[in-house]
XYZ file of C-alpha atoms in Angstrom:
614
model
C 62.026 102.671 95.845
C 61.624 104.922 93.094
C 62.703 103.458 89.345
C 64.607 105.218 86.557
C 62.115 106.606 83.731
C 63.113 105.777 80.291
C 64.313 109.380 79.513
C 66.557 109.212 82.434
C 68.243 105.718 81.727
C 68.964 106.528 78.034
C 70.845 109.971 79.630
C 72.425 108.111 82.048
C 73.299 105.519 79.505
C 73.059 102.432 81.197
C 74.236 99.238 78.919
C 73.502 95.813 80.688
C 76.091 93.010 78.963
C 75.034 89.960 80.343
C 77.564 87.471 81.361
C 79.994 90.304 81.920
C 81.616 92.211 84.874
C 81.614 95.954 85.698
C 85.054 95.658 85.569
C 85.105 93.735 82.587
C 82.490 95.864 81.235
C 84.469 99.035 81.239
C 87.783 97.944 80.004
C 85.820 96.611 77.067
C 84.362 100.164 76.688
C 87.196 101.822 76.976
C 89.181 99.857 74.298
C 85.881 100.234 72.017
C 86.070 103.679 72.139
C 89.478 104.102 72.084
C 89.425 101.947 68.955
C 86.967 104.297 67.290
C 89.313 106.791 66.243
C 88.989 110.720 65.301
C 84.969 110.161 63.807
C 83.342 111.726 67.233
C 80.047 110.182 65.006
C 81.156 106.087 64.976
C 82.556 106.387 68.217
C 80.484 104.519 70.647
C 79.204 106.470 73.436
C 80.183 109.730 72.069
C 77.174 111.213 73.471
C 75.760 110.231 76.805
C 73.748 107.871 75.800
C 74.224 104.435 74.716
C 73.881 103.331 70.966
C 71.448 100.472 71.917
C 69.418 101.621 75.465
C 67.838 99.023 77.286
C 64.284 100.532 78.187
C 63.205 100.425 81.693
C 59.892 99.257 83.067
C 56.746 101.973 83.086
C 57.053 103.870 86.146
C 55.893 107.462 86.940
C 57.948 110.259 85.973
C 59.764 111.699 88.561
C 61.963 113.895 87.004
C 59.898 116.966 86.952
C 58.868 116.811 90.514
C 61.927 118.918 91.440
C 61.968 121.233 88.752
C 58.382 121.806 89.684
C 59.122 122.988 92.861
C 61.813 125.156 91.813
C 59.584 126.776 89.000
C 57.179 127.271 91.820
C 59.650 128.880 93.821
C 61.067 131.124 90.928
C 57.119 132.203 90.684
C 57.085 133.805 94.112
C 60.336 135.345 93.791
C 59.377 136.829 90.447
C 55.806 137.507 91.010
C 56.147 138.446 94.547
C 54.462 142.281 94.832
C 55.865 142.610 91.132
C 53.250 145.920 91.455
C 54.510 147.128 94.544
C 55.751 150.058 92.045
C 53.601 152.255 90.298
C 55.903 154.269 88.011
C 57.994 154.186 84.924
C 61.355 152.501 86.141
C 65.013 153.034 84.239
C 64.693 151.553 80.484
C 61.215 151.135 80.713
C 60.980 154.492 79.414
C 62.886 153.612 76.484
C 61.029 149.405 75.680
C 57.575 151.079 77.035
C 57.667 153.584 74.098
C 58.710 150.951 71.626
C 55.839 148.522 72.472
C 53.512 151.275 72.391
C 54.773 152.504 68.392
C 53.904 148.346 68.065
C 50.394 148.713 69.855
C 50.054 151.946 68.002
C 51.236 150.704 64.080
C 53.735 153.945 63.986
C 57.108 153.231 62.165
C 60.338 153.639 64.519
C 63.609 153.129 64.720
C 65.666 151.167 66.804
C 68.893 149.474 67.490
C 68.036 146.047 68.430
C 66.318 143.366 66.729
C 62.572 143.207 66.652
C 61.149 140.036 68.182
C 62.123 141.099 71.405
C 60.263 143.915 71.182
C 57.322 142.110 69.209
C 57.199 139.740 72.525
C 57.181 143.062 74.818
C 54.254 144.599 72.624
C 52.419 141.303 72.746
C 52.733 141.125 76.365
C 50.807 144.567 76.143
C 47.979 143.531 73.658
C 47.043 140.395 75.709
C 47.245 142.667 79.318
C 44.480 145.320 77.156
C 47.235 148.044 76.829
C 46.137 150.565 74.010
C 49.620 152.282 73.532
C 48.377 155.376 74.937
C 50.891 155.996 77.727
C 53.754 157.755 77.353
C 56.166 156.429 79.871
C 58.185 159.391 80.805
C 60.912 158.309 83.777
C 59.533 158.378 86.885
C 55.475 158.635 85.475
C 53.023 157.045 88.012
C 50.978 154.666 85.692
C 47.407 155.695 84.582
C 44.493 153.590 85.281
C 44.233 152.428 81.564
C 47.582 151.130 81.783
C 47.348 147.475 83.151
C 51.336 147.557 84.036
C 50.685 144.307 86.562
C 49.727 142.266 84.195
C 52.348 143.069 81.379
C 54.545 142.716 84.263
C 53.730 139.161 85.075
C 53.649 138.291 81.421
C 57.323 139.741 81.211
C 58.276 138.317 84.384
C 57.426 134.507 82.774
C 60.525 134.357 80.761
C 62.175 134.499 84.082
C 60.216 131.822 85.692
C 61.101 129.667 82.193
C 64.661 130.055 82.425
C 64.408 127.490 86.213
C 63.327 124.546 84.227
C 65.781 125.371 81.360
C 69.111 125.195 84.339
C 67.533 122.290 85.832
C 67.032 119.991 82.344
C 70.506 121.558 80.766
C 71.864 120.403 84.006
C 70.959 117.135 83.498
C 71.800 116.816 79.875
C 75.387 117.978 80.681
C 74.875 115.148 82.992
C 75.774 116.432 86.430
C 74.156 114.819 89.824
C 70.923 115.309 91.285
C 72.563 117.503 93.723
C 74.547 119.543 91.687
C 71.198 119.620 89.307
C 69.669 120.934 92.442
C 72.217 123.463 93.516
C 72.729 124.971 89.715
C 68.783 125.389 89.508
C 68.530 127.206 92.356
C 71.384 129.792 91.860
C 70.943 130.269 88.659
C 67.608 131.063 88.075
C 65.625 131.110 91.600
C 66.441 133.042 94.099
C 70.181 135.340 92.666
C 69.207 138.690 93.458
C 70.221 139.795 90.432
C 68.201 137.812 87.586
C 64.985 137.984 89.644
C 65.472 141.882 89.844
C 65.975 142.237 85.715
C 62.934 139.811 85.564
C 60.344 142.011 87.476
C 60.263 144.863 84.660
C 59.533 145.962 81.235
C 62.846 144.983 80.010
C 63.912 142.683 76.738
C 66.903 140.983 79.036
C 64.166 137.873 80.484
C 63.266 137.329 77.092
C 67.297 137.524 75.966
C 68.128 135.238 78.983
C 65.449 132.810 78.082
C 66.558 131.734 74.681
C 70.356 131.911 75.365
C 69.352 129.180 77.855
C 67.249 127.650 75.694
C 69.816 127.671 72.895
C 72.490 125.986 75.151
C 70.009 123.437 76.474
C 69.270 122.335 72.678
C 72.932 122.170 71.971
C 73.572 119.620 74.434
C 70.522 117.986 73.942
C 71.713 117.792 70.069
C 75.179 116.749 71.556
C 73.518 113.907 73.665
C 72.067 111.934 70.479
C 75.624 111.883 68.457
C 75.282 108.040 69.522
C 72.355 108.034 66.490
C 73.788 110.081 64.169
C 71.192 111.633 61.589
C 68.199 109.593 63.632
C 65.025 111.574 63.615
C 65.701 112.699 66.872
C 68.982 113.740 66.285
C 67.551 116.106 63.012
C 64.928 117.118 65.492
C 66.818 118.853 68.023
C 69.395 119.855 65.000
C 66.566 121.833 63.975
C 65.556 123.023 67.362
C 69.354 124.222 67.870
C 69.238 126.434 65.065
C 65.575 127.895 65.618
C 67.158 128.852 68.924
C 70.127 130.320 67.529
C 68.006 132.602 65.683
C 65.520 133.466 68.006
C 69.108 134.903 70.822
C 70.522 136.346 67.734
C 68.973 138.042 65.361
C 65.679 138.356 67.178
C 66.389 139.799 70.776
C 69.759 141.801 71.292
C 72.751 141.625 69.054
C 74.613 140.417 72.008
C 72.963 136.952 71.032
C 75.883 136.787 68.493
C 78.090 135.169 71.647
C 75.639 132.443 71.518
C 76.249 131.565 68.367
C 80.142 131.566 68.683
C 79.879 128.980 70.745
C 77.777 126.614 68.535
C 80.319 127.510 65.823
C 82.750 126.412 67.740
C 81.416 123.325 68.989
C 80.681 122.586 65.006
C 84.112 123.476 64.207
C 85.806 121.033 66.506
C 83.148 118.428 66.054
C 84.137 118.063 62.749
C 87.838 118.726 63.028
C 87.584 115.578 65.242
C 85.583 114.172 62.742
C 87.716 114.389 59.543
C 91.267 114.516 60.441
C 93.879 114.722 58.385
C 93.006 112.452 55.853
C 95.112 113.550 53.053
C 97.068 110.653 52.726
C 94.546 108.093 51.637
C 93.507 110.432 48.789
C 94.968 110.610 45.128
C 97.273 112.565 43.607
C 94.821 114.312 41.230
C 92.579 114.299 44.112
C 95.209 116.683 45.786
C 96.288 118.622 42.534
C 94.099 121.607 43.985
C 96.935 122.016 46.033
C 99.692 122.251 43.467
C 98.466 124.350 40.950
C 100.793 127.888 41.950
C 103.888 125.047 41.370
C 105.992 124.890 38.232
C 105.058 122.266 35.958
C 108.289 121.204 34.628
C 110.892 119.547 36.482
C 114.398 121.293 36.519
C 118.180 119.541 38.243
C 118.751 122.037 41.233
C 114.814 121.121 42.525
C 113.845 120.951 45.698
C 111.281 117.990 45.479
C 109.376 115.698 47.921
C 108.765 112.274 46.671
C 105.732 110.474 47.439
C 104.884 106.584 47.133
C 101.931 106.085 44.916
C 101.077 103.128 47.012
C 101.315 101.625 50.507
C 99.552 104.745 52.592
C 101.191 107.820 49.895
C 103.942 108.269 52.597
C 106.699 110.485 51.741
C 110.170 109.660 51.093
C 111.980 111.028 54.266
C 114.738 110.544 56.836
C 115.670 111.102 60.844
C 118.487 112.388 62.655
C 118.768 108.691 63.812
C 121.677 106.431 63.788
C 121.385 102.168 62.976
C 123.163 100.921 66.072
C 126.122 98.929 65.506
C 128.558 96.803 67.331
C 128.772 96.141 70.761
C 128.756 98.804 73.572
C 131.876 100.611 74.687
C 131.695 102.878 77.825
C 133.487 106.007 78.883
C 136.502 105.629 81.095
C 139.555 107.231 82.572
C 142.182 108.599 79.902
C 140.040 108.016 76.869
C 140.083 111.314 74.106
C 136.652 112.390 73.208
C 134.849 114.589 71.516
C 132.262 117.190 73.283
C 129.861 118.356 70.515
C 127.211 120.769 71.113
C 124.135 118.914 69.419
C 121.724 121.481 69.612
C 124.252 124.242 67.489
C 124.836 121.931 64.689
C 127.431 119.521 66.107
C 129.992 121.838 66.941
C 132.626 120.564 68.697
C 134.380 122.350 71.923
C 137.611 123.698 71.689
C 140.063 125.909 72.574
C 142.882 127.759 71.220
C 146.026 130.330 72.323
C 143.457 133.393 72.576
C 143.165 135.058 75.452
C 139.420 134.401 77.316
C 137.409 138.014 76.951
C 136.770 138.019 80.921
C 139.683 135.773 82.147
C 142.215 136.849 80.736
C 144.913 134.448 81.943
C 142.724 131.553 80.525
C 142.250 130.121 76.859
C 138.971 131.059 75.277
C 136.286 128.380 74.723
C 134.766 128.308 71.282
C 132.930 125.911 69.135
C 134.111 124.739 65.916
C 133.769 121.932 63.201
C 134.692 121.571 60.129
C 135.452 118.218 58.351
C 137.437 119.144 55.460
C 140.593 120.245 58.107
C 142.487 118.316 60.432
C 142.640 120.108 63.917
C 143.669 118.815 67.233
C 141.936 121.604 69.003
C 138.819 119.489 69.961
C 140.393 116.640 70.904
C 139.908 116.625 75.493
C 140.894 113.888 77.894
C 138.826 112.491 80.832
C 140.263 112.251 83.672
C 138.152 110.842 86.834
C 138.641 112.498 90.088
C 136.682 110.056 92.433
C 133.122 108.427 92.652
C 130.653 109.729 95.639
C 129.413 106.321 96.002
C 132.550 104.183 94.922
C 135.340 105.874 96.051
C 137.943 105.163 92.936
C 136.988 103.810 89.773
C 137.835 103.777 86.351
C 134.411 104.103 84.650
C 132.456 106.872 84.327
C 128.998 106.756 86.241
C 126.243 109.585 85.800
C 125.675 111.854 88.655
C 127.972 109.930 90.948
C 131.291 110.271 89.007
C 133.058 113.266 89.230
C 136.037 113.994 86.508
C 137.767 116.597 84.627
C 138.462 117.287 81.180
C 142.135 118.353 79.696
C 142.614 119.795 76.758
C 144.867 117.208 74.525
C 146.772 120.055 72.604
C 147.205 122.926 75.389
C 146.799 121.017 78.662
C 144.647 122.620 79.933
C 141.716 122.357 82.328
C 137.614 123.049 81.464
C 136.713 125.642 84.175
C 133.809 127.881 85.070
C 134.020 129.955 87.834
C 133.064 133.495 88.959
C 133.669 135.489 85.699
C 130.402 136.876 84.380
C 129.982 137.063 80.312
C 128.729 140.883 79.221
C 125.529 141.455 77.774
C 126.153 139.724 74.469
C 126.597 136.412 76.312
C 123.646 136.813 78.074
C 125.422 137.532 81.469
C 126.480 134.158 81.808
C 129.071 132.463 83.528
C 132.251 132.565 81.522
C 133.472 128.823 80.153
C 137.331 129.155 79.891
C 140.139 126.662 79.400
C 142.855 127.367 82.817
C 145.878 126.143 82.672
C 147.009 125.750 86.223
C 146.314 121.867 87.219
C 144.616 121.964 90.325
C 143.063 119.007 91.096
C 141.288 120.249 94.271
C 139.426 122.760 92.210
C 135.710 122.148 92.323
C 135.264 124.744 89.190
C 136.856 121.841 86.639
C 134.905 119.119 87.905
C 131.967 117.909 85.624
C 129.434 115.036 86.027
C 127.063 113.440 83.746
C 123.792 114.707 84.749
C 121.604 113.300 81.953
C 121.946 110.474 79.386
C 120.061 109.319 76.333
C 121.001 106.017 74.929
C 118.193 103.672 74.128
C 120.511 100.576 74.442
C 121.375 101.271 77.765
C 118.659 100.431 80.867
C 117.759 102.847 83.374
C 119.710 102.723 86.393
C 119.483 101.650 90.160
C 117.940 104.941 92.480
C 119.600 103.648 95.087
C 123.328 104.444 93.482
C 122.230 108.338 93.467
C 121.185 108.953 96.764
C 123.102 111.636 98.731
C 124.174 111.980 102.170
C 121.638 114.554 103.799
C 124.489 115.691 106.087
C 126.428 116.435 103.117
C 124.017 118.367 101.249
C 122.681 120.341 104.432
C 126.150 121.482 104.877
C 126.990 122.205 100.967
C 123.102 124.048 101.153
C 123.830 126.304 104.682
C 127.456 126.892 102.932
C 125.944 128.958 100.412
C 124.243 131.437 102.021
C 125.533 134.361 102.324
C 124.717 136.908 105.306
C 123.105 140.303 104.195
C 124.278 143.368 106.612
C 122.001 144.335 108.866
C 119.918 147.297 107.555
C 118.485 150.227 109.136
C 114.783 149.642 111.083
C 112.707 152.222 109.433
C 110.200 153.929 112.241
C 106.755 154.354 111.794
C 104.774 156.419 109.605
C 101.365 157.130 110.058
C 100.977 159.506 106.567
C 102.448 157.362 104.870
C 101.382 155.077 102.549
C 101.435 151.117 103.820
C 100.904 147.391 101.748
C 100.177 144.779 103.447
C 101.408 141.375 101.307
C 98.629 138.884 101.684
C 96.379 136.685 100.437
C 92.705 135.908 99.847
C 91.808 132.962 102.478
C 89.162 131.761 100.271
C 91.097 131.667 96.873
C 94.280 130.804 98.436
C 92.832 127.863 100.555
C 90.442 126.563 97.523
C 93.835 126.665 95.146
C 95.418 124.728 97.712
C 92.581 121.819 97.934
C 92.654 122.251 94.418
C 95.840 120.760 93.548
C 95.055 117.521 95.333
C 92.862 116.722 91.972
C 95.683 114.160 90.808
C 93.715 110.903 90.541
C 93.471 108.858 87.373
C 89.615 107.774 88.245
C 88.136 109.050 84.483
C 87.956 106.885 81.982
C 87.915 107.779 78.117
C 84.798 108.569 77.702
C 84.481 110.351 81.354
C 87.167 112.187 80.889
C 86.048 113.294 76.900
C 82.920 114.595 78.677
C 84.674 116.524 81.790
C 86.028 118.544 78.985
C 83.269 118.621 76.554
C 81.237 120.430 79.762
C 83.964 122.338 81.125
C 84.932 124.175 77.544
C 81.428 124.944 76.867
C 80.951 127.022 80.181
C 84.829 128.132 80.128
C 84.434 129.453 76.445
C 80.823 130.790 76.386
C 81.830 132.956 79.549
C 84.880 134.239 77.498
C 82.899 134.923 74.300
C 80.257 136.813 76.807
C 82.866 138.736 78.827
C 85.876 139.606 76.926
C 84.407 141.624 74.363
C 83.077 144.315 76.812
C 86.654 144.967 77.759
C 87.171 146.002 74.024
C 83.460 148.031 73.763
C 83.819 152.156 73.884
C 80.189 152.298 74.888
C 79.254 152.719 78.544
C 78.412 149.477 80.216
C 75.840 148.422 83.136
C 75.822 145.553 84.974
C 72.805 143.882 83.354
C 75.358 143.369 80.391
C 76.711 140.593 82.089
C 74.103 138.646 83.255
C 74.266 136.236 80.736
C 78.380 135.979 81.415
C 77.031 134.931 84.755
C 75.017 132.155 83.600
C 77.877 130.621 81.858
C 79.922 131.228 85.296
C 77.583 129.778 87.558
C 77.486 126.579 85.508
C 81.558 126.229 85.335
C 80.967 126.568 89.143
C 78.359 123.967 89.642
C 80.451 121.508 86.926
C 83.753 121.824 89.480
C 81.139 121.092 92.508
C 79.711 118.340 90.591
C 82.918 117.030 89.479
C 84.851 117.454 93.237
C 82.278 116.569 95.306
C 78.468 115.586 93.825
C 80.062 113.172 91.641
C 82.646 112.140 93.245
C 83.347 108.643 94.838
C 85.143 109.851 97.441
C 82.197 110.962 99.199
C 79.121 109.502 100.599
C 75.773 110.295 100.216
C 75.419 111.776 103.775
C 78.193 113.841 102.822
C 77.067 115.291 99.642
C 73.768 116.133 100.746
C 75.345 118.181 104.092
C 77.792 119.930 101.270
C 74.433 120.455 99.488
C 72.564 121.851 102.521
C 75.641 124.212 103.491
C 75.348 125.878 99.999
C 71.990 126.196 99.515
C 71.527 127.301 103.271
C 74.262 130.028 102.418
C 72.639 131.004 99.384
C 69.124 131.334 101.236
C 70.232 133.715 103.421
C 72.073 135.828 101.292
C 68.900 135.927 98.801
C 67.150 136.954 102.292
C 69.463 139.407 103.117
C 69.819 141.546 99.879
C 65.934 140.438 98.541
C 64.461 144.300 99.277
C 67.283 145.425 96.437
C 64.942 143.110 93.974
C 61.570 143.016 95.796
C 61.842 146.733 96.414
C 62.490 149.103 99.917
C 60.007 150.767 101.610
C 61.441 154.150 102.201
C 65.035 154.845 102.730
């Protein structure tokens, strides 16, 4: 039985309480954490290690036995008869030139940044190039041109970038499967970053520190447990040497890089600080006040602020002390129906004519405390209860009444008459004054209440007959005419309305993610690893859809990176890490994906190897 390296148990953080259950154990966690407040820094467990790691006994490390393999893997597919092709092929006319001007000391001018190309040249004075060749498209390389071995030299940074997926994998702290799966994809055996490996190109060498720049973020992100420890400045450092090596070094696109360790700073800190103005000063805040008058003058719109106990403000809410006991609504009583969300306004109605129905009263809202008006006075009147029969208190849902207007005498109604545009083309609210006590358009019910003193009430009073409503439901359709078939036509144009089968079926599994099984500290990490991917991809992506050059497919290939790991952090999260599954069942999910990945590499491998012929 193989035992957990010390590298691997302080990533996996493993904390041993003694005396203390697992359950125990996390609840105690949880409420730590929870406790810890905005500073991401004091919070324990931020990162994904433990503050205080217990170290394991000596054993031999085993975690770069897989990577190993992979690497060696990633060698045949890049080195695999890299010479096969003797000439100049697409842009290594243009990178070819430029690392012969290098060889060559001549002064030139180009767009991107120069240690991309200082890495190209080098690749050239260490193969015994002279920077004789001329590299015209489609030249057949000259004896004193060892291509091969600036080929292989160039076709390292590939290789590089398997190790780089496999350990940022593991940082980001995914499963050995999903570690497995993300190493392989990304870096070994897709068609399309083995093919941009296998030439004179600066993308292997851009690929290689973008990974390398992400893989030192999260390794920077993992030792937030020891803040400002010398391991912590370490890969601080590291971070930014890598930031500058994508960036400014390699291809301008390297920018994208660096917007996302901005914005990881910018909400690390955010979550850091807080709002933390009201435990300052007041001089400490007179920065803020300096564009204000000076002087105090009656007719001043001022906020006053308690110079102890916290700085709050002096403030009040829409919020009423309650008083006295309870009364409840019930048949006969005169209310008032104000419209809260319009100011209070009470309904009313008045002898004017409705604009739509115009044998009804018009509805209007209206308040004013400085006249006396009997216009928004209405009486409720209870028709019956669905689940009592007759009462005389009003129930929500169940209760169904009618309201009379106190001065007029008439009846609330709302039937068919549609508002015009200025009222939104809504049914018309009128006030009839026919009493009809069989007409369903004056009933009203309560359908929602807020009153804090009151408790929430039985579901078993507000269940409906099923008959009732399949009747009141099949009632309400109404039958269209039949129309005219429509024969066939073969010119014509046809649309077929259906879906994808793989993106409608995975949406569909996808909603049955509704379990609670994260934790704080899980769940802060789901996110932390699921924004990184989400909003690297987006900062990779977006921007071409903006660009008014001409783009080529090896554009995105970093955008791909960041895709493939979103997709291996939803595999890890649904099914390598889940404890739903079992181990059998992982490692079949594992062997289906890889084996489906193998033989797609297999079948498209000549577009990256090279074809013989046609």
């Amino acid at each position: 039985m193989l035992e957990l390296t010390e590298e691997k148990a302080r990533r996996m953080g493993f904390r041993r309480r003694c005396g203390v259950s697992g359950s125990e154990k996390r609840q105690f966690e949880d409420q730590e954490y929870a406790e810890a407040g905005k500073d991401v820094y004091s919070k324990p467990k931020a990162g994904r290690g433990p503050s205080h790691p217990m170290p394991p006994p000596t054993t031999i490390n085993t975690e770069v036995i897989v990577p190993a393999v992979y690497t060696l893997l990633s060698c045949w597919t890049r080195f695999h008869r890299i010479g096969a092709s003797n000439t100049v092929v697409w842009d290594e006319v243009h990178f070819g030139k430029l690392k012969s001007h290098h060889l060559k000391r001549e002064f030139y001018f180009d767009v991107h940044p120069p240690l991309g190309k200082m890495l190209v040249g080098l690749a050239g004075l260490l193969s015994g190039y002279g920077g004789r060749f001329e590299f015209k498209s489609g030249e057949v390389y000259s004896d004193m041109v060892p291509y091969v071995a600036m080929l292989v030299m160039l076709a390292t940074f590939g290789v590089l970038m398997v190790p780089l997926a496999w350990f940022t994998s593991v940082e980001l702290g995914m499963a050995q499967w999903a570690c497995r799966w993300f190493c392989l994809v990304s870096s070994a055996i897709d068609v399309g970053w083995v093919c941009i490996s296998r030439f004179i190109l600066l993308d292997s060498v851009l690929l290689l520190f973008a990974f390398l720049t992400v893989f030192r973020l999260t390794r920077f992100h993992n030792e937030q447990f020891e803040s400002f420890s010398i391991d912590w400045w370490v890969w601080l450092f590291f971070t930014g040497i890598s930031i500058g090596c994508v960036t400014s070094s390699v291809k301008m696109i390297g920018l994208f890089v660096t917007a996302l360790v901005g914005v990881y700073t910018v909400e690390d800190l955010w979550d850091k600080f807080g709002d933390t103005r009201l435990i300052m000063s007041h001089p400490f805040q007179a920065h803020d006040f300096y564009k204000n008058p000076l002087d105090v003058a009656f007719g001043s719109r001022v906020t006053l602020k308690n110079m102890d106990w916290g700085g709050g403000l002096l403030h009040s809410h829409s919020q009423y002390e309650p008083e006295g006991p309870l009364g409840y609504l019930k048949d006969g009583d005169t209310i008032h129906l104000s419209h809260v969300s319009t100011g209070r306004n009470n309904l009313r109605s008045h002898t004017v004519t409705a604009p739509v129905s115009k044998l009804n009263y018009e509805m209007s809202g209206y308040w004013n405390l400085t006249v006396e008006d009997n216009h928004d006075y209405w009486q409720v009147e209870i028709v019956d209860d669905t689940k009592r029969g007759s009462v005389g208190q009003v129930h929500s849902l169940t209760t169904r009444m009618r309201f009379k207007h106190l001065a007029l005498g008439c009846y609330l109604r709302a039937a068919n008459a549609v508002l015009p545009q200025w009222g939104f083309k809504q049914i018309e609210v009128s006030c009839d004054e026919e009493n009809n006590k069989k007409d369903a358009h004056t009933y009203r019910n309560v359908e929602s209440r807020w009153n804090d003193r009151l408790p929430a009430g039985n579901m078993k009073l507000y269940k409906s007959p099923i008959l009732r409503d399949f009747w009141t439901s099949n009632n309400a359709l109404i039958p269209d005419p039949d129309k005219k078939d429509m024969s066939l036509d073969l010119e014509a144009i046809k649309y077929y309305l259906m879906g994808t089968p793989v993106v409608w079926w995975g949406s569909t599994i996808s909603l049955d993610r509704k379990y609670n099984d994260m934790d704080a500290r899980e769940w802060d990490h789901f996110l932390y690893v699921g924004k990184t991917a989400f909003f690297e991809w987006a900062f990779h992506y977006v921007p071409f859809l903006i660009m008014g050059r001409v783009t080529y497919l090896h554009h995105y290939l970093p955008t791909l990176y960041f895709a493939v790991l979103m997709f291996g952090h939803v595999l890890d999260h649904f099914i390598f890490s889940s404890r739903r599954f079992s181990t059998r069942t992982k490692a079949t999910a594992f062997g289906v994906l890889v084996s489906d990945l193998a033989a797609t590499f297999w079948w498209f491998s000549g577009v990256a190897l090279g074809i013989d012929g046609l």
